[in-house]
Amino acid sequence: MTATATAPTTVDLGLYSDIQRFGATDISACFSCGTCTASCPLSQTDSTFPRRVIRYAQLGMKDALLSSKELWTCYGCGECAETCPTQADPSQLMAATRRYAIASYDRTRVARTMYTRPVVATAFAVLLAAFFALFMYAAHGPQSGESLAIFEFIPEALIHNTGIVVMLLVVLAGLSGIATMARRIGRREGVGWATVFGSRRALTRAGRAAWYAIGRESLGQARFREDCEADAANLEAVPWFRRRWLVHALTVWGFLGLLAATALDYGLALLGIKETGTPVPLWYPVRLLGTAAGVALLYGTTVLIVDRYRAANRSVKRSTTADWMLLGLLWVTGLTGFVLELALYLPEPPAWGYWVFLVHVAVALELVLLAPFMKLAHAVYRPVALFFVALATQGDQP
Ligand code: SF4
Ligand code: SF4
């Protein structure tokens, strides 16, 4: 069995008011009755979930909060908010504490600004996209009159090199945040390098935990599907193509699919098999992957935006600027990608295709660059936390 270290007891009296800046509702009315625990689909094996996180926030236990893997197991289904007798809305508190954690793991304080200063964050996002667009436009070259030669408009090498710089910055910021989070949770859980790599048995256990976190949960969305769709009344009322787990999964798969298609496109160019941007038939594997991923991303983000706008279910009753910004950037990236593909394959080269390309590249670069500082970061933090959950659950299993 993995040893559990003594919880840190540092008290931060400003913790609760700080978390409120990240969107938490007033939880002072919570009297730890346990109704949220009884209604939470994830609490079968933990009779303190999610109340323990609420108590950390109420008592100012900052270290314990930021070392809590449980923070990331919550799927924001909103079930607990429906049943809380004091309207304390534990679901919103869980979401706000995750935003607070992302900002706390980030040493640059960019994430804190993005979450707590919505006007500044929006202006920053617009200016950043404009900067990328102007930077790319500055490399404006001769446009071919015979085809939509997008790489004559913005040289491929410029996009490629800018992309490498952006990726390096993202990787550095992301790794720093992940290392901070993993160190905190690992210390609390008594998990160190030896626990993961110390022996063949430890490696096997870590491999199983990684599969659970990345394969089963993050890509397969298993627990989201099982727990948040367990409500029989909801299942009957909502058609299969509008179910939350599927819409969320299509958004995740679409985003990852587009990343993979872009990387493969560059890979094929490096191998000299196909120049980037060269027209290919629809069945060409990389184009097929990109098209399917684009459809998934566009459908998923459109439904998520409509549902948020209508506050269509209990999980999206409240939305923050951070929620809208992520969905907006994903949606624009998906839409401009499709319109660009349409322009590329039209018989006559439309001039507007160049401007769509410019917007697409600028927004995609911005989306990637801001990933560690916005809600998208949960796509990495959650699997890391679930890895620790799986390690703890496996215990002494052979
Ligand atoms: S958040 Fe609400 S349901 Fe949960 S323990 Fe507090 S008062 Fe009870
Ligand atoms: S939002 Fe859903 S998963 Fe999260 S604590 Fe509440 S009931 Fe549990």
Coordinates of C-alpha atoms in Angstrom, one line a residue, residues 27-365:
I27 CA -19.8 28.5 0.2
S28 CA -19.9 30.0 3.7
A29 CA -23.4 28.5 4.0
C30 CA -21.9 24.9 3.7
F31 CA -22.3 23.1 7.0
S32 CA -20.8 19.8 5.8
C33 CA -24.1 18.0 5.8
G34 CA -22.8 15.4 3.2
T35 CA -25.8 15.7 0.8
C36 CA -23.4 16.5 -2.1
T37 CA -21.3 13.4 -1.2
A38 CA -24.4 11.3 -1.3
S39 CA -25.4 12.6 -4.7
C40 CA -22.0 12.7 -6.3
P41 CA -21.4 9.8 -8.8
L42 CA -17.7 9.7 -7.8
S43 CA -18.1 9.3 -4.1
Q44 CA -18.7 5.5 -3.8
T45 CA -15.1 4.9 -2.8
D46 CA -14.6 8.2 -0.9
S47 CA -17.1 9.3 1.7
T48 CA -15.4 12.7 2.0
F49 CA -15.6 13.8 -1.6
P50 CA -16.3 16.6 -2.5
R51 CA -16.7 18.0 1.1
R52 CA -13.0 17.7 1.9
V53 CA -12.1 20.2 -0.9
I54 CA -14.8 22.5 0.4
R55 CA -13.4 22.3 3.9
Y56 CA -9.8 23.0 2.6
A57 CA -11.2 26.2 1.0
Q58 CA -13.2 27.3 4.0
L59 CA -10.3 26.7 6.5
G60 CA -7.6 28.2 4.3
M61 CA -5.6 25.0 3.8
K62 CA -3.9 26.1 0.6
D63 CA -1.2 23.4 0.6
A64 CA -3.7 20.6 1.1
L65 CA -5.9 22.1 -1.6
L66 CA -3.1 22.4 -4.2
S67 CA -1.8 18.9 -3.3
S68 CA -5.3 17.3 -3.8
K69 CA -5.6 14.9 -6.7
E70 CA -9.4 14.7 -6.0
L71 CA -9.8 18.2 -7.3
W72 CA -9.3 16.9 -10.8
T73 CA -11.5 13.8 -10.6
C74 CA -14.7 16.0 -10.5
Y75 CA -16.3 16.1 -14.0
G76 CA -18.4 19.1 -13.3
C77 CA -21.7 17.2 -13.8
G78 CA -23.5 19.6 -11.4
E79 CA -25.4 16.9 -9.6
C80 CA -24.2 18.1 -6.2
A81 CA -25.3 21.7 -6.9
E82 CA -28.9 20.4 -7.5
T83 CA -29.1 18.7 -4.1
C84 CA -27.2 21.1 -1.8
P85 CA -29.8 22.4 0.7
T86 CA -28.0 25.7 1.2
Q87 CA -27.4 26.5 -2.4
A88 CA -23.6 26.6 -1.7
D89 CA -23.1 25.2 -5.3
P90 CA -20.1 22.8 -4.6
S91 CA -19.9 22.1 -8.3
Q92 CA -18.9 25.7 -9.0
L93 CA -16.4 25.6 -6.1
M94 CA -14.7 22.6 -7.6
A95 CA -14.5 24.3 -11.0
A96 CA -13.1 27.5 -9.4
T97 CA -10.5 25.6 -7.3
R98 CA -9.3 23.9 -10.5
R99 CA -8.9 27.4 -12.1
Y100 CA -7.1 28.5 -8.9
A101 CA -4.8 25.5 -9.1
I102 CA -3.9 26.1 -12.7
A103 CA -3.0 29.7 -11.8
S104 CA -1.1 28.6 -8.8
Y105 CA 1.0 26.0 -10.7
D106 CA 1.9 28.7 -13.3
R107 CA 4.8 30.8 -12.0
T108 CA 4.5 33.4 -14.8
R109 CA 1.1 34.7 -13.3
V110 CA -0.3 34.8 -16.8
A111 CA -2.9 32.2 -15.9
R112 CA -4.0 34.3 -12.8
T113 CA -4.5 37.3 -15.0
M114 CA -6.4 35.3 -17.6
Y115 CA -8.8 34.0 -15.0
T116 CA -9.2 37.0 -12.6
R117 CA -9.1 40.0 -15.0
P118 CA -11.6 39.1 -17.8
V119 CA -11.3 42.5 -19.6
V120 CA -7.5 42.4 -19.6
A121 CA -7.6 38.7 -20.6
T122 CA -9.9 39.4 -23.5
A123 CA -7.9 42.4 -24.7
F124 CA -4.7 40.4 -24.4
A125 CA -6.2 37.5 -26.4
V126 CA -7.4 39.9 -29.2
L127 CA -4.0 41.8 -29.3
L128 CA -2.1 38.5 -29.3
A129 CA -4.1 37.2 -32.3
A130 CA -3.7 40.6 -34.0
F131 CA 0.1 40.4 -33.4
F132 CA 0.4 37.0 -34.9
A133 CA -1.7 38.1 -37.9
L134 CA 0.3 41.3 -38.5
F135 CA 3.6 39.4 -38.0
M136 CA 2.5 36.9 -40.7
Y137 CA 1.1 39.6 -42.9
A138 CA 4.4 41.4 -42.8
A139 CA 5.8 38.5 -44.7
H140 CA 3.3 39.0 -47.5
G141 CA 4.6 37.7 -50.8
P142 CA 3.4 37.6 -54.4
Q143 CA 0.1 35.8 -54.8
S144 CA -0.3 33.4 -57.6
G145 CA -3.2 34.2 -59.9
E146 CA -3.6 30.6 -60.9
S147 CA -4.1 28.8 -57.6
L148 CA -4.7 29.7 -54.0
A149 CA -0.9 29.6 -53.2
I150 CA -1.3 30.2 -49.5
F151 CA 2.4 29.7 -48.8
E152 CA 3.2 32.5 -51.2
F153 CA 1.1 34.7 -49.0
I154 CA 2.7 33.5 -45.8
P155 CA 5.9 31.5 -46.3
E156 CA 5.7 28.0 -44.9
A157 CA 9.1 28.4 -43.2
L158 CA 7.8 31.4 -41.3
I159 CA 4.8 29.5 -40.0
H160 CA 7.0 26.5 -39.2
N161 CA 9.6 28.5 -37.3
T162 CA 7.0 30.6 -35.4
G163 CA 5.3 27.3 -34.6
I164 CA 8.5 25.9 -33.2
V165 CA 9.1 29.0 -31.0
V166 CA 5.5 28.9 -29.8
M167 CA 5.7 25.2 -29.0
L168 CA 9.0 25.6 -27.1
L169 CA 7.5 28.4 -24.9
V170 CA 4.4 26.2 -24.4
V171 CA 6.4 23.1 -23.5
L172 CA 8.6 25.1 -21.0
A173 CA 5.6 26.7 -19.3
G174 CA 3.6 23.5 -19.4
L175 CA 6.4 21.3 -18.0
S176 CA 7.0 23.8 -15.2
G177 CA 3.3 23.7 -14.2
I178 CA 3.1 19.9 -14.4
A179 CA 6.3 19.4 -12.4
T180 CA 4.9 21.7 -9.7
M181 CA 1.6 19.9 -9.5
A182 CA 3.2 16.4 -9.6
R183 CA 5.7 17.3 -6.9
R184 CA 2.9 18.6 -4.6
I185 CA 0.6 15.6 -5.1
G186 CA 3.5 13.1 -5.0
R187 CA 4.7 14.5 -1.7
R188 CA 1.2 14.3 -0.2
E189 CA 0.6 10.8 -1.5
G190 CA 4.1 9.5 -0.7
V191 CA 4.8 8.8 -4.3
G192 CA 8.4 9.4 -5.5
W193 CA 10.6 8.3 -8.4
A194 CA 11.2 4.9 -6.8
T195 CA 7.4 4.3 -6.5
V196 CA 7.1 4.8 -10.3
F197 CA 10.5 3.5 -11.7
G198 CA 12.1 1.7 -8.7
S199 CA 11.4 -1.9 -9.9
R200 CA 9.8 -3.9 -12.6
R201 CA 6.7 -4.3 -10.5
A202 CA 6.6 -0.5 -9.9
L203 CA 7.0 0.1 -13.6
T204 CA 4.2 -2.3 -14.4
R205 CA 1.9 -0.6 -11.9
A206 CA 2.9 2.9 -13.3
G207 CA 2.1 1.6 -16.8
R208 CA -1.3 0.4 -15.7
A209 CA -1.9 3.8 -14.0
A210 CA -0.9 5.7 -17.1
W211 CA -3.2 3.6 -19.3
Y212 CA -6.0 4.3 -16.9
A213 CA -5.4 8.0 -16.8
I214 CA -4.6 8.6 -20.5
G215 CA -6.3 5.8 -22.3
R216 CA -9.3 4.8 -20.4
E217 CA -10.3 8.1 -18.8
S218 CA -8.9 11.0 -20.9
L219 CA -9.2 9.5 -24.4
G220 CA -12.0 7.0 -23.6
Q221 CA -13.9 9.4 -21.3
A222 CA -15.0 6.2 -19.4
R223 CA -15.9 7.7 -16.0
F224 CA -17.5 10.7 -17.5
R225 CA -19.7 8.4 -19.6
E226 CA -20.5 6.0 -16.8
D227 CA -21.1 8.5 -14.0
C228 CA -22.6 11.5 -15.6
E229 CA -24.8 9.6 -17.9
A230 CA -26.1 7.2 -15.2
D231 CA -29.1 9.4 -14.7
A232 CA -31.9 7.3 -16.4
A233 CA -34.3 10.3 -16.8
N234 CA -31.6 12.3 -18.5
L235 CA -30.7 9.5 -20.8
E236 CA -34.3 9.3 -22.1
A237 CA -34.6 13.0 -22.5
V238 CA -31.4 13.7 -24.3
P239 CA -30.7 12.2 -27.8
W240 CA -27.4 10.2 -28.1
F241 CA -25.8 12.9 -30.3
R242 CA -26.4 15.6 -27.6
R243 CA -25.1 13.6 -24.6
R244 CA -22.5 15.5 -22.6
W245 CA -19.8 12.8 -22.6
L246 CA -20.1 12.4 -26.4
V247 CA -20.0 16.2 -27.1
H248 CA -17.0 16.5 -24.8
A249 CA -15.3 13.5 -26.3
L250 CA -15.8 14.8 -29.8
T251 CA -14.2 18.1 -28.9
V252 CA -11.2 16.3 -27.3
W253 CA -10.8 13.9 -30.2
G254 CA -11.3 16.6 -32.7
F255 CA -8.6 18.8 -31.2
L256 CA -6.1 15.9 -30.8
G257 CA -6.9 14.7 -34.4
L258 CA -6.2 18.1 -35.9
L259 CA -2.9 18.3 -34.0
A260 CA -2.0 14.9 -35.3
A261 CA -3.0 15.7 -38.9
T262 CA -0.9 18.9 -38.7
A263 CA 2.1 17.1 -37.3
L264 CA 1.7 14.3 -39.9
D265 CA 1.5 16.8 -42.8
Y266 CA 4.8 18.4 -41.7
G267 CA 6.3 14.9 -41.2
L268 CA 5.3 13.9 -44.8
A269 CA 6.9 17.2 -46.1
L270 CA 10.1 16.5 -44.1
L271 CA 10.3 13.0 -45.7
G272 CA 9.7 14.5 -49.1
I273 CA 6.5 12.5 -49.7
K274 CA 4.1 15.5 -50.0
E275 CA 4.6 19.2 -49.9
T276 CA 2.5 20.9 -47.2
G277 CA -0.6 22.5 -48.7
T278 CA -0.5 20.4 -51.9
P279 CA -4.1 19.5 -53.0
V280 CA -4.8 15.8 -52.4
P281 CA -7.9 13.6 -52.8
L282 CA -10.4 13.4 -49.9
W283 CA -9.5 9.8 -49.1
Y284 CA -5.8 10.7 -48.6
P285 CA -5.2 9.5 -45.0
V286 CA -3.9 12.7 -43.5
R287 CA -6.6 14.8 -45.2
L288 CA -9.2 12.2 -44.1
L289 CA -8.0 12.4 -40.5
G290 CA -8.0 16.3 -40.6
T291 CA -11.5 16.4 -42.1
A292 CA -13.0 13.9 -39.6
A293 CA -11.2 15.7 -36.7
G294 CA -12.4 19.1 -37.9
V295 CA -16.0 17.8 -38.1
A296 CA -15.8 16.4 -34.6
L297 CA -14.2 19.6 -33.2
L298 CA -16.7 21.9 -34.9
Y299 CA -19.7 19.9 -33.9
G300 CA -18.5 19.5 -30.3
T301 CA -17.6 23.2 -29.8
T302 CA -20.8 24.4 -31.5
V303 CA -23.0 22.3 -29.2
L304 CA -21.0 23.3 -26.1
I305 CA -21.4 27.0 -27.1
V306 CA -25.1 26.7 -27.7
D307 CA -25.6 24.8 -24.4
R308 CA -23.6 27.4 -22.5
Y309 CA -25.5 30.2 -24.1
R310 CA -28.8 28.6 -23.2
A311 CA -27.6 27.4 -19.8
A312 CA -29.1 24.2 -21.1
N313 CA -28.1 21.9 -18.2
R314 CA -27.0 22.1 -14.6
S315 CA -23.3 21.8 -15.5
V316 CA -23.3 25.0 -17.6
K317 CA -25.6 27.2 -15.5
R318 CA -22.7 29.6 -14.9
S319 CA -20.0 30.4 -17.5
T320 CA -16.8 32.5 -17.1
T321 CA -14.8 34.5 -19.6
A322 CA -12.3 31.6 -19.6
D323 CA -15.0 29.1 -20.7
W324 CA -16.0 31.4 -23.6
M325 CA -12.5 32.2 -24.6
L326 CA -11.5 28.5 -25.0
L327 CA -14.6 27.6 -26.8
G328 CA -14.4 30.6 -29.1
L329 CA -10.7 30.0 -30.0
L330 CA -11.4 26.3 -30.7
W331 CA -14.5 27.1 -32.8
V332 CA -12.8 29.8 -34.9
T333 CA -9.8 27.4 -35.5
G334 CA -12.1 24.6 -36.6
L335 CA -14.3 26.8 -38.8
T336 CA -11.5 28.7 -40.5
G337 CA -9.8 25.3 -41.2
F338 CA -12.9 24.1 -43.0
V339 CA -13.5 27.3 -45.0
L340 CA -9.8 27.2 -46.0
E341 CA -10.1 23.7 -47.2
L342 CA -13.2 24.7 -49.2
A343 CA -11.3 27.6 -50.7
L344 CA -8.3 25.4 -51.6
Y345 CA -10.5 23.0 -53.6
L346 CA -12.7 25.5 -55.4
P347 CA -12.0 25.6 -59.2
E348 CA -11.1 29.3 -59.1
P349 CA -8.8 30.7 -56.4
P350 CA -10.8 33.0 -54.2
A351 CA -8.9 36.0 -52.8
W352 CA -10.7 35.7 -49.5
G353 CA -8.9 32.4 -48.9
Y354 CA -5.8 34.3 -48.1
W355 CA -7.5 36.2 -45.3
V356 CA -9.1 33.0 -43.9
F357 CA -5.7 31.5 -43.9
L358 CA -4.3 34.4 -42.0
V359 CA -7.0 34.3 -39.3
H360 CA -6.6 30.5 -39.1
V361 CA -2.9 30.5 -38.5
A362 CA -3.1 33.5 -36.0
V363 CA -5.8 31.9 -33.9
A364 CA -4.3 28.4 -34.0
L365 CA -0.9 29.8 -32.8

